Short mmCIF file of C-alpha atoms in Angstrom, two decimals:
data_model
loop_
_atom_site.label_atom_id
_atom_site.label_comp_id
_atom_site.label_asym_id
_atom_site.label_seq_id
_atom_site.Cartn_x
_atom_site.Cartn_y
_atom_site.Cartn_z
CA UNK A 30 -15.78 11.71 -19.13
CA UNK A 31 -16.81 14.41 -16.41
CA UNK A 32 -14.94 14.53 -13.08
CA UNK A 33 -17.91 12.52 -11.28
CA UNK A 34 -17.86 9.74 -14.00
CA UNK A 35 -14.26 9.38 -13.62
CA UNK A 36 -14.04 9.33 -9.80
CA UNK A 37 -17.15 7.15 -9.62
CA UNK A 38 -15.52 4.36 -11.94
CA UNK A 39 -12.29 5.05 -9.73
CA UNK A 40 -13.86 4.23 -6.64
CA UNK A 41 -15.61 1.22 -8.26
CA UNK A 42 -12.34 -0.18 -9.34
CA UNK A 43 -10.99 -0.17 -6.02
CA UNK A 44 -13.67 -2.43 -4.61
CA UNK A 45 -12.05 -5.81 -3.15
CA UNK A 46 -12.68 -8.66 -5.72
CA UNK A 47 -11.90 -11.53 -3.34
CA UNK A 48 -14.13 -10.28 -0.14
CA UNK A 49 -16.05 -13.38 -0.07
CA UNK A 50 -12.91 -15.36 0.11
CA UNK A 51 -11.70 -13.43 2.81
CA UNK A 52 -14.93 -13.59 4.53
CA UNK A 53 -14.94 -17.37 4.28
CA UNK A 54 -11.26 -17.51 5.99
CA UNK A 55 -12.43 -15.49 8.73
CA UNK A 56 -15.32 -17.94 9.22
CA UNK A 57 -13.06 -20.87 9.08
CA UNK A 58 -10.53 -19.50 11.57
CA UNK A 59 -13.42 -18.50 14.04
CA UNK A 60 -14.88 -21.92 13.64
CA UNK A 61 -11.57 -23.56 14.46
CA UNK A 62 -11.17 -21.44 17.67
CA UNK A 63 -14.68 -21.74 18.71
CA UNK A 64 -14.45 -25.53 18.62
CA UNK A 65 -11.29 -25.59 20.54
CA UNK A 66 -12.31 -23.00 23.34
CA UNK A 67 -15.95 -23.29 23.48
CA UNK A 68 -16.88 -26.66 21.61
CA UNK A 69 -19.17 -24.93 19.24
CA UNK A 70 -19.10 -24.73 15.46
CA UNK A 71 -20.01 -21.14 14.91
CA UNK A 72 -18.31 -19.11 12.31
CA UNK A 73 -19.57 -15.64 13.25
CA UNK A 74 -19.53 -15.64 17.24
CA UNK A 75 -16.81 -14.39 19.37
CA UNK A 76 -14.82 -12.86 16.73
CA UNK A 77 -14.41 -9.04 15.33
CA UNK A 78 -13.01 -8.41 11.83
CA UNK A 79 -10.64 -5.37 12.66
CA UNK A 80 -8.22 -3.44 10.42
CA UNK A 81 -9.04 -1.78 7.39
CA UNK A 82 -11.18 -4.70 6.20
CA UNK A 83 -13.20 -4.00 9.49
CA UNK A 84 -13.20 -0.32 8.99
CA UNK A 85 -14.26 -0.82 5.45
CA UNK A 86 -11.43 1.49 4.15
CA UNK A 87 -9.37 -1.25 2.55
CA UNK A 88 -9.05 -1.79 -1.48
CA UNK A 89 -8.56 -4.37 -3.92
CA UNK A 90 -5.13 -6.22 -3.45
CA UNK A 91 -5.50 -6.02 0.54
CA UNK A 92 -3.03 -8.60 1.90
CA UNK A 93 -2.73 -7.79 5.43
CA UNK A 94 -5.78 -8.69 7.14
CA UNK A 95 -6.44 -8.51 11.01
CA UNK A 96 -9.06 -10.41 13.30
CA UNK A 97 -9.54 -10.59 17.05
CA UNK A 98 -10.63 -13.86 18.74
CA UNK A 99 -12.68 -13.08 22.00
CA UNK A 100 -11.46 -15.55 24.59
CA UNK A 101 -13.98 -16.90 27.21
CA UNK A 102 -13.53 -15.04 30.34
CA UNK A 103 -13.35 -18.55 32.34
CA UNK A 104 -9.87 -18.86 30.50
CA UNK A 105 -8.26 -15.73 32.08
CA UNK A 106 -6.70 -17.46 34.89
CA UNK A 107 -5.22 -19.97 32.65
CA UNK A 108 -3.15 -17.58 30.68
CA UNK A 109 -2.48 -14.67 33.24
CA UNK A 110 0.48 -16.12 34.52
CA UNK A 111 4.23 -16.77 33.71
CA UNK A 112 4.58 -17.56 29.98
CA UNK A 113 0.89 -17.67 29.90
CA UNK A 114 0.64 -15.08 26.94
CA UNK A 115 3.11 -17.13 24.78
CA UNK A 116 0.90 -20.22 25.61
CA UNK A 117 -2.19 -18.50 24.46
CA UNK A 118 -0.68 -17.76 21.03
CA UNK A 119 0.67 -21.37 21.00
CA UNK A 120 -2.86 -22.70 22.01
CA UNK A 121 -4.34 -20.56 19.09
CA UNK A 122 -1.96 -21.96 16.40
CA UNK A 123 -2.75 -25.41 17.72
CA UNK A 124 -6.39 -25.04 17.34
CA UNK A 125 -6.11 -23.64 13.74
CA UNK A 126 -3.86 -26.41 12.66
CA UNK A 127 -5.92 -28.93 14.31
CA UNK A 128 -8.76 -28.21 11.94
CA UNK A 129 -6.63 -27.20 9.07
CA UNK A 130 -3.37 -29.01 9.25
CA UNK A 131 -2.20 -27.99 5.69
CA UNK A 132 -2.45 -24.23 6.34
CA UNK A 133 0.79 -22.20 7.04
CA UNK A 134 0.53 -21.04 10.53
CA UNK A 135 3.15 -19.10 12.84
CA UNK A 136 3.25 -17.56 16.18
CA UNK A 137 4.64 -14.06 16.24
CA UNK A 138 5.07 -11.57 19.15
CA UNK A 139 1.38 -10.33 19.01
CA UNK A 140 -0.45 -12.55 17.07
CA UNK A 141 -0.74 -15.93 15.25
CA UNK A 142 -0.10 -15.41 11.37
CA UNK A 143 -2.12 -17.72 9.02
CA UNK A 144 -0.85 -17.42 5.51
CA UNK A 145 -3.04 -18.06 2.53
CA UNK A 146 -2.38 -17.33 -1.38
CA UNK A 147 -2.36 -13.71 -1.91
CA UNK A 148 -3.05 -12.67 1.79
CA UNK A 149 -2.47 -13.41 5.47
CA UNK A 150 -4.85 -13.02 8.41
CA UNK A 151 -3.17 -11.86 11.87
CA UNK A 152 -5.33 -13.67 14.50
CA UNK A 153 -5.09 -11.97 17.88
CA UNK A 154 -6.63 -13.59 20.83
CA UNK A 155 -7.84 -11.16 23.15
CA UNK A 156 -10.00 -10.77 26.52
CA UNK A 157 -12.85 -8.33 26.50
CA UNK A 158 -13.21 -5.93 29.16
CA UNK A 159 -15.97 -4.18 30.74
CA UNK A 160 -15.39 -1.06 28.72
CA UNK A 161 -15.43 -2.99 25.39
CA UNK A 162 -11.72 -2.73 25.22
CA UNK A 163 -9.57 -5.77 24.88
CA UNK A 164 -6.48 -7.06 26.57
CA UNK A 165 -4.08 -8.90 24.18
CA UNK A 166 -0.63 -10.78 24.68
CA UNK A 167 2.79 -9.31 24.13
CA UNK A 168 5.35 -12.12 24.67
CA UNK A 169 8.01 -9.51 24.76
CA UNK A 170 6.47 -7.03 27.25
CA UNK A 171 7.57 -8.73 30.35
CA UNK A 172 4.14 -10.58 31.04
CA UNK A 173 2.18 -7.23 30.81
CA UNK A 174 -0.88 -7.29 28.66
CA UNK A 175 -1.61 -4.77 26.42
CA UNK A 176 -4.85 -2.81 25.40
CA UNK A 177 -6.60 -2.45 22.14
CA UNK A 178 -9.91 -0.35 21.41
CA UNK A 179 -10.67 -1.32 17.64
CA UNK A 180 -14.62 -0.91 18.17
CA UNK A 181 -13.98 2.42 19.09
CA UNK A 182 -11.97 3.08 15.82
CA UNK A 183 -14.40 1.45 13.66
CA UNK A 184 -17.37 3.33 15.36
CA UNK A 185 -15.45 6.76 14.84
CA UNK A 186 -15.04 6.26 10.90
CA UNK A 187 -18.38 4.85 10.64
CA UNK A 188 -20.12 7.74 12.26
CA UNK A 189 -17.94 10.35 10.53
CA UNK A 190 -18.32 8.68 7.06
CA UNK A 191 -22.15 9.42 7.62
CA UNK A 192 -21.69 12.95 8.42
CA UNK A 193 -19.42 13.44 5.59
CA UNK A 194 -21.92 12.06 2.88
CA UNK A 195 -19.84 8.76 2.57
CA UNK A 196 -16.77 10.58 1.64
CA UNK A 197 -14.46 9.50 4.49
CA UNK A 198 -14.38 5.80 3.31
CA UNK A 199 -13.83 6.84 -0.18
CA UNK A 200 -11.02 9.25 0.35
CA UNK A 201 -9.28 6.51 2.66
CA UNK A 202 -9.42 4.11 -0.43
CA UNK A 203 -8.21 6.74 -2.86
CA UNK A 204 -5.22 7.61 -0.80
CA UNK A 205 -4.46 3.72 -0.63
CA UNK A 206 -4.41 3.89 -4.29
CA UNK A 207 -1.86 6.86 -4.22
CA UNK A 208 0.20 5.05 -1.37
CA UNK A 209 0.51 1.88 -3.80
CA UNK A 210 1.11 3.91 -6.93
CA UNK A 211 4.13 5.68 -5.49
CA UNK A 212 5.38 3.02 -3.37
CA UNK A 213 4.90 4.87 0.26
CA UNK A 214 5.33 2.87 3.33
CA UNK A 215 2.32 4.21 5.30
CA UNK A 216 0.07 2.16 7.38
CA UNK A 217 -3.68 1.75 6.99
CA UNK A 218 -4.53 3.13 10.19
CA UNK A 219 -2.42 6.09 9.91
CA UNK A 220 -4.08 6.75 6.35
CA UNK A 221 -7.51 6.41 8.09
CA UNK A 222 -6.52 8.69 10.88
CA UNK A 223 -4.98 11.42 8.26
CA UNK A 224 -8.26 11.21 6.29
CA UNK A 225 -10.32 11.47 9.18
CA UNK A 226 -8.70 14.48 10.57
CA UNK A 227 -8.82 16.17 7.61
CA UNK A 228 -12.58 15.73 6.77
CA UNK A 229 -13.30 16.61 10.41
CA UNK A 230 -11.36 19.87 10.09
CA UNK A 231 -13.59 21.27 7.45
CA UNK A 232 -17.27 21.18 6.21
CA UNK A 233 -16.61 21.92 2.58
CA UNK A 234 -17.34 18.29 1.74
CA UNK A 235 -20.20 17.80 4.03
CA UNK A 236 -22.73 17.63 1.03
CA UNK A 237 -20.46 17.00 -1.89
CA UNK A 238 -20.00 13.91 -3.65
CA UNK A 239 -17.81 12.49 -6.97
CA UNK A 240 -18.27 15.74 -8.64
CA UNK A 241 -15.92 17.47 -6.30
CA UNK A 242 -13.38 14.65 -5.79
CA UNK A 243 -10.83 16.55 -7.86
CA UNK A 244 -11.04 19.39 -5.23
CA UNK A 245 -11.05 16.89 -2.46
CA UNK A 246 -7.79 15.26 -3.77
CA UNK A 247 -6.21 18.78 -4.00
CA UNK A 248 -7.30 19.79 -0.43
CA UNK A 249 -6.30 16.53 1.10
CA UNK A 250 -3.01 16.17 -0.30
CA UNK A 251 -2.15 20.10 0.47
CA UNK A 252 -3.48 19.50 4.09
CA UNK A 253 -1.27 16.50 4.89
CA UNK A 254 1.93 18.20 2.96
CA UNK A 255 1.79 20.97 5.38
CA UNK A 256 1.46 19.15 8.66
CA UNK A 257 4.45 19.31 10.80
CA UNK A 258 6.82 16.40 11.35
CA UNK A 259 5.73 14.12 14.16
CA UNK A 260 6.35 10.75 15.35
CA UNK A 261 2.65 9.54 15.86
CA UNK A 262 -1.03 10.53 15.70
CA UNK A 263 -4.10 9.75 17.91
CA UNK A 264 -6.27 7.26 16.20
CA UNK A 265 -9.80 8.20 15.68
CA UNK A 266 -12.27 7.03 18.56
CA UNK A 267 -9.82 5.28 20.56
CA UNK A 268 -6.91 8.05 20.45
CA UNK A 269 -4.43 5.47 20.64
CA UNK A 270 -0.96 6.16 19.37
CA UNK A 271 -0.45 5.49 15.68
CA UNK A 272 3.36 5.69 14.67
CA UNK A 273 4.71 7.26 11.52
CA UNK A 274 7.19 5.14 9.94
CA UNK A 275 8.20 7.19 7.25
CA UNK A 276 7.64 10.92 6.57
CA UNK A 277 4.97 11.59 3.83
CA UNK A 278 4.93 15.20 3.59
CA UNK A 279 7.24 15.51 0.56
CA UNK A 280 5.32 13.02 -1.47
CA UNK A 281 2.06 14.73 -0.48
CA UNK A 282 3.29 17.93 -1.86
CA UNK A 283 4.22 16.20 -5.10
CA UNK A 284 0.65 14.62 -5.14
CA UNK A 285 -0.75 18.22 -4.54
CA UNK A 286 1.18 19.64 -7.49
CA UNK A 287 -0.14 16.66 -9.82
CA UNK A 288 -3.53 17.46 -8.68
CA UNK A 289 -3.31 21.04 -9.49
CA UNK A 290 -2.28 19.93 -13.22
CA UNK A 291 -5.07 17.42 -13.39
CA UNK A 292 -7.67 20.04 -12.47
CA UNK A 293 -6.21 22.33 -15.04
CA UNK A 294 -6.66 19.73 -17.72
CA UNK A 295 -10.45 19.27 -16.80
CA UNK A 296 -12.59 18.61 -19.83
CA UNK A 297 -9.39 17.60 -21.95
CA UNK A 298 -8.63 14.12 -22.68
CA UNK A 299 -5.13 14.60 -20.96
CA UNK A 300 -7.04 14.86 -17.63
CA UNK A 301 -7.48 11.07 -17.10
CA UNK A 302 -3.82 10.42 -17.70
CA UNK A 303 -2.83 13.29 -14.97
CA UNK A 304 -5.21 11.88 -12.49
CA UNK A 305 -3.69 8.37 -13.06
CA UNK A 306 -0.18 10.00 -12.28
CA UNK A 307 -1.68 10.48 -8.78
CA UNK A 308 -3.67 7.40 -8.14
CA UNK A 309 -2.18 4.72 -10.69
CA UNK A 310 -3.68 2.29 -12.71
CA UNK A 311 -7.16 1.76 -10.92
CA UNK A 312 -7.79 5.43 -12.11
CA UNK A 313 -9.85 4.86 -15.62
CA UNK A 314 -8.24 5.87 -19.00
CA UNK A 315 -9.92 8.03 -21.60
CA UNK A 316 -11.75 5.78 -23.72
CA UNK A 317 -11.44 7.99 -26.80
CA UNK A 318 -7.61 8.29 -26.42
CA UNK A 319 -7.25 4.53 -26.00
CA UNK A 320 -8.92 3.75 -29.18
CA UNK A 321 -7.15 6.53 -31.19
CA UNK A 322 -3.88 5.37 -29.77
CA UNK A 323 -4.45 1.76 -30.72
CA UNK A 324 -5.70 2.72 -34.26
CA UNK A 325 -2.38 4.80 -35.01
CA UNK A 326 0.02 2.71 -33.05
CA UNK A 327 2.97 1.59 -35.29
CA UNK A 328 5.18 0.08 -32.54
CA UNK A 329 4.70 -2.98 -30.22
CA UNK A 330 3.56 -2.02 -26.90
CA UNK A 331 5.52 -4.39 -24.79
CA UNK A 332 4.83 -2.82 -21.42
CA UNK A 333 3.80 -5.06 -18.58
CA UNK A 334 2.03 -4.07 -15.51
CA UNK A 335 2.85 -5.30 -12.00
CA UNK A 336 -0.88 -5.25 -11.17
CA UNK A 337 -1.54 -7.81 -14.01
CA UNK A 338 1.01 -10.34 -12.24
CA UNK A 339 0.51 -9.75 -8.36
CA UNK A 340 -1.47 -7.95 -5.91
CA UNK A 341 -0.26 -4.61 -4.98
CA UNK A 342 -0.53 -3.78 -1.23
CA UNK A 343 2.58 -1.51 -0.18
CA UNK A 344 3.43 -1.79 3.50
CA UNK A 345 7.23 -0.95 3.52
CA UNK A 346 9.84 1.31 2.04
CA UNK A 347 11.91 0.38 -0.66
CA UNK A 348 14.81 2.45 -2.23
CA UNK A 349 16.70 1.89 -5.26
CA UNK A 350 19.89 4.00 -6.45
CA UNK A 351 21.68 4.22 -9.59
CA UNK A 352 25.39 4.78 -10.34
CA UNK A 353 26.55 6.46 -13.64
CA UNK A 354 29.86 5.33 -15.07
CA UNK A 355 32.01 6.13 -17.85
CA UNK A 356 35.60 4.93 -18.47
CA UNK A 357 37.87 7.50 -17.44
CA UNK A 358 35.41 9.75 -15.15
CA UNK A 359 34.52 9.77 -11.71
CA UNK A 360 31.37 7.89 -10.83
CA UNK A 361 27.97 9.79 -9.88
CA UNK A 362 24.74 9.02 -8.21
CA UNK A 363 22.00 9.64 -10.58
CA UNK A 364 19.74 11.29 -7.92
CA UNK A 365 22.74 13.77 -7.11
CA UNK A 366 23.04 14.56 -10.62
CA UNK A 367 19.32 15.25 -11.29
CA UNK A 368 19.33 17.20 -7.85
CA UNK A 369 22.23 19.33 -9.32
CA UNK A 370 20.45 19.61 -12.71
CA UNK A 371 23.65 17.79 -14.29
CA UNK A 372 22.39 16.25 -17.56
CA UNK A 373 22.61 12.65 -18.15
CA UNK A 374 24.02 12.06 -21.85
CA UNK A 375 24.49 9.05 -23.92
CA UNK A 376 27.34 6.32 -23.89
CA UNK A 377 27.21 6.08 -19.85
CA UNK A 378 26.86 2.80 -17.85
CA UNK A 379 24.10 2.67 -15.40
CA UNK A 380 24.03 0.30 -12.30
CA UNK A 381 20.88 0.36 -10.32
CA UNK A 382 20.74 -1.39 -7.09
CA UNK A 383 18.54 -1.79 -3.99
CA UNK A 384 20.02 0.50 -1.39
CA UNK A 385 17.26 0.29 1.25
CA UNK A 386 15.33 -2.93 2.01
CA UNK A 387 12.99 -3.53 4.70
CA UNK A 388 13.15 -6.33 7.07
CA UNK A 389 10.95 -9.21 5.88
CA UNK A 390 10.52 -12.26 8.11
CA UNK A 391 9.84 -14.67 5.15
CA UNK A 392 10.86 -15.35 1.64
CA UNK A 393 10.63 -12.75 -0.90
CA UNK A 394 11.37 -12.10 -4.49
CA UNK A 395 12.72 -8.94 -6.33
CA UNK A 396 11.64 -8.01 -9.81
CA UNK A 397 12.67 -5.14 -12.21
CA UNK A 398 11.15 -3.27 -14.83
CA UNK A 399 12.84 -0.91 -17.38
CA UNK A 400 10.53 1.36 -19.62
CA UNK A 401 11.67 3.58 -22.49
CA UNK A 402 9.42 6.62 -23.08
CA UNK A 403 9.16 9.24 -25.85
CA UNK A 404 9.12 9.44 -29.65
CA UNK A 405 12.81 8.01 -30.14
CA UNK A 406 11.64 4.75 -28.13
CA UNK A 407 8.53 4.23 -30.33
CA UNK A 408 10.38 5.05 -33.68
CA UNK A 409 12.94 2.48 -32.73
CA UNK A 410 10.14 0.14 -31.55
CA UNK A 411 12.14 -0.26 -28.33
CA UNK A 412 9.70 0.43 -25.48
CA UNK A 413 10.60 -2.60 -23.57
CA UNK A 414 8.81 -2.45 -20.09
CA UNK A 415 8.67 -6.36 -19.42
CA UNK A 416 8.91 -7.37 -15.88
CA UNK A 417 11.84 -9.68 -15.00
CA UNK A 418 12.86 -11.53 -11.79
CA UNK A 419 16.13 -10.20 -10.23
CA UNK A 420 19.08 -12.51 -10.71
CA UNK A 421 20.16 -12.76 -7.14
CA UNK A 422 22.25 -9.77 -6.85
CA UNK A 423 19.55 -7.09 -6.51
CA UNK A 424 21.14 -5.09 -9.38
CA UNK A 425 20.27 -4.13 -12.78
CA UNK A 426 22.91 -2.99 -15.41
CA UNK A 427 22.00 -0.78 -18.23
CA UNK A 428 23.47 1.96 -20.71
CA UNK A 429 22.02 5.13 -21.67
CA UNK A 430 21.80 5.18 -25.37
CA UNK A 431 18.85 7.39 -26.63
CA UNK A 432 16.96 10.32 -25.58
CA UNK A 433 13.83 9.97 -23.50
CA UNK A 434 12.64 10.24 -20.08
CA UNK A 435 12.76 6.51 -19.11
CA UNK A 436 11.94 4.68 -16.03
CA UNK A 437 13.39 1.91 -13.99
CA UNK A 438 11.31 0.34 -11.29
CA UNK A 439 11.85 -2.34 -8.53
CA UNK A 440 9.38 -4.33 -6.65
CA UNK A 441 9.58 -6.67 -3.64
CA UNK A 442 7.26 -9.57 -3.77
CA UNK A 443 6.14 -11.36 -0.48
CA UNK A 444 3.35 -14.16 -0.90
CA UNK A 445 2.33 -13.19 -4.28
CA UNK A 446 1.77 -9.64 -3.17
CA UNK A 447 4.06 -6.47 -4.05
CA UNK A 448 4.79 -4.98 -0.62
CA UNK A 449 7.25 -2.41 -1.36
CA UNK A 450 8.26 -0.60 -4.58
CA UNK A 451 10.31 2.24 -6.04
CA UNK A 452 11.28 3.83 -9.18
CA UNK A 453 13.91 6.31 -10.89
CA UNK A 454 13.43 8.36 -13.77
CA UNK A 455 16.28 8.31 -16.27
CA UNK A 456 16.02 11.51 -18.37
CA UNK A 457 18.57 11.00 -21.33
CA UNK A 458 19.27 14.22 -23.25
CA UNK A 459 21.23 12.65 -26.28
CA UNK A 460 20.47 10.68 -29.29
CA UNK A 461 21.46 7.34 -29.57
CA UNK A 462 19.62 3.50 -28.76
CA UNK A 463 18.61 3.28 -25.02
CA UNK A 464 19.07 0.37 -22.73
CA UNK A 465 20.05 -2.61 -24.61
#
């Protein structure tokens, strides 16, 4: 496959598969609120789809959706009073439940969250101002209304996308795939801001398209890897502050290095796999390689993929650690051993555990995956790779038995969506029978 063919198919694979369902839910919520506050049945009036879906930068698996409902100006005095902001959110919740009583709806600090299968919509009732900004409630802000300017952000993204030959929105989608692949807890508006700033800083891709997306990837990751640490950025158009929850520069540098390797492999069958190391499963595999591997395979391919079981929309940071133990010896953390270049040999007990867990309001589940890689794993027909539910202790105990660069992954699943993940490479340098 050529570079253009690979990246064109990649972008196609990122298309939101349930866009019609999402639009239908937006319409239902709008109709419920219009009925309550305006006594109309319109599914499109007085609403604004915002967030990545509204900016058209979201990808398949999107689970965190945002919607503004524009309140009648005549209702301002009803809510601009003590406890009025909480009452506005409660009235919004009641209006939705009145029309859809079986739907899961709750009031949060700033929004009303409506939960469906595989995604949720955060409904924010707002009052439109003369400058097209919106005042919205904050129940923990001492009665002070806050201001948001999503139209300016959407217009800025749309306008620059035209100037950059449709490359801005595509880059935003590609970066989301990278974020999901590597479990990076970086928000959607921050992704769009970084992509916007990058393309706005160069004219190199004003007339380029898929054929140059290998270079586009390389240059973008190099650009953000070299950004100085800062706590926030100014959003496109609105210039409102976008907070940085976790540093991304180190991960971006690794992505840049992977891009260099993929570009070096251009024209070879290994190029697809190297790009998959950057962007994950949505990136297309080499068809010839797939066919040859299937014909020659003598071992059972038991690996499962989390994308086949749940949607993936990484929003939080999860971290797992591993303790290496052997009777009569002191314990080591695997990350420290690898950092010090201490080899991991056979006959060691390994204990993996969740060391950093994000704050999740609702219920969630933890899953594990242990994948054996390398010639020894295939020769012994012991690839494993099944995805299993955690037993309740957020730990996984294994043992190092045979040579190979094995992988342990952990997934946090909320509302049928993977919202956080982490992985540890387990490079074993002795012969033996890996994890039993």
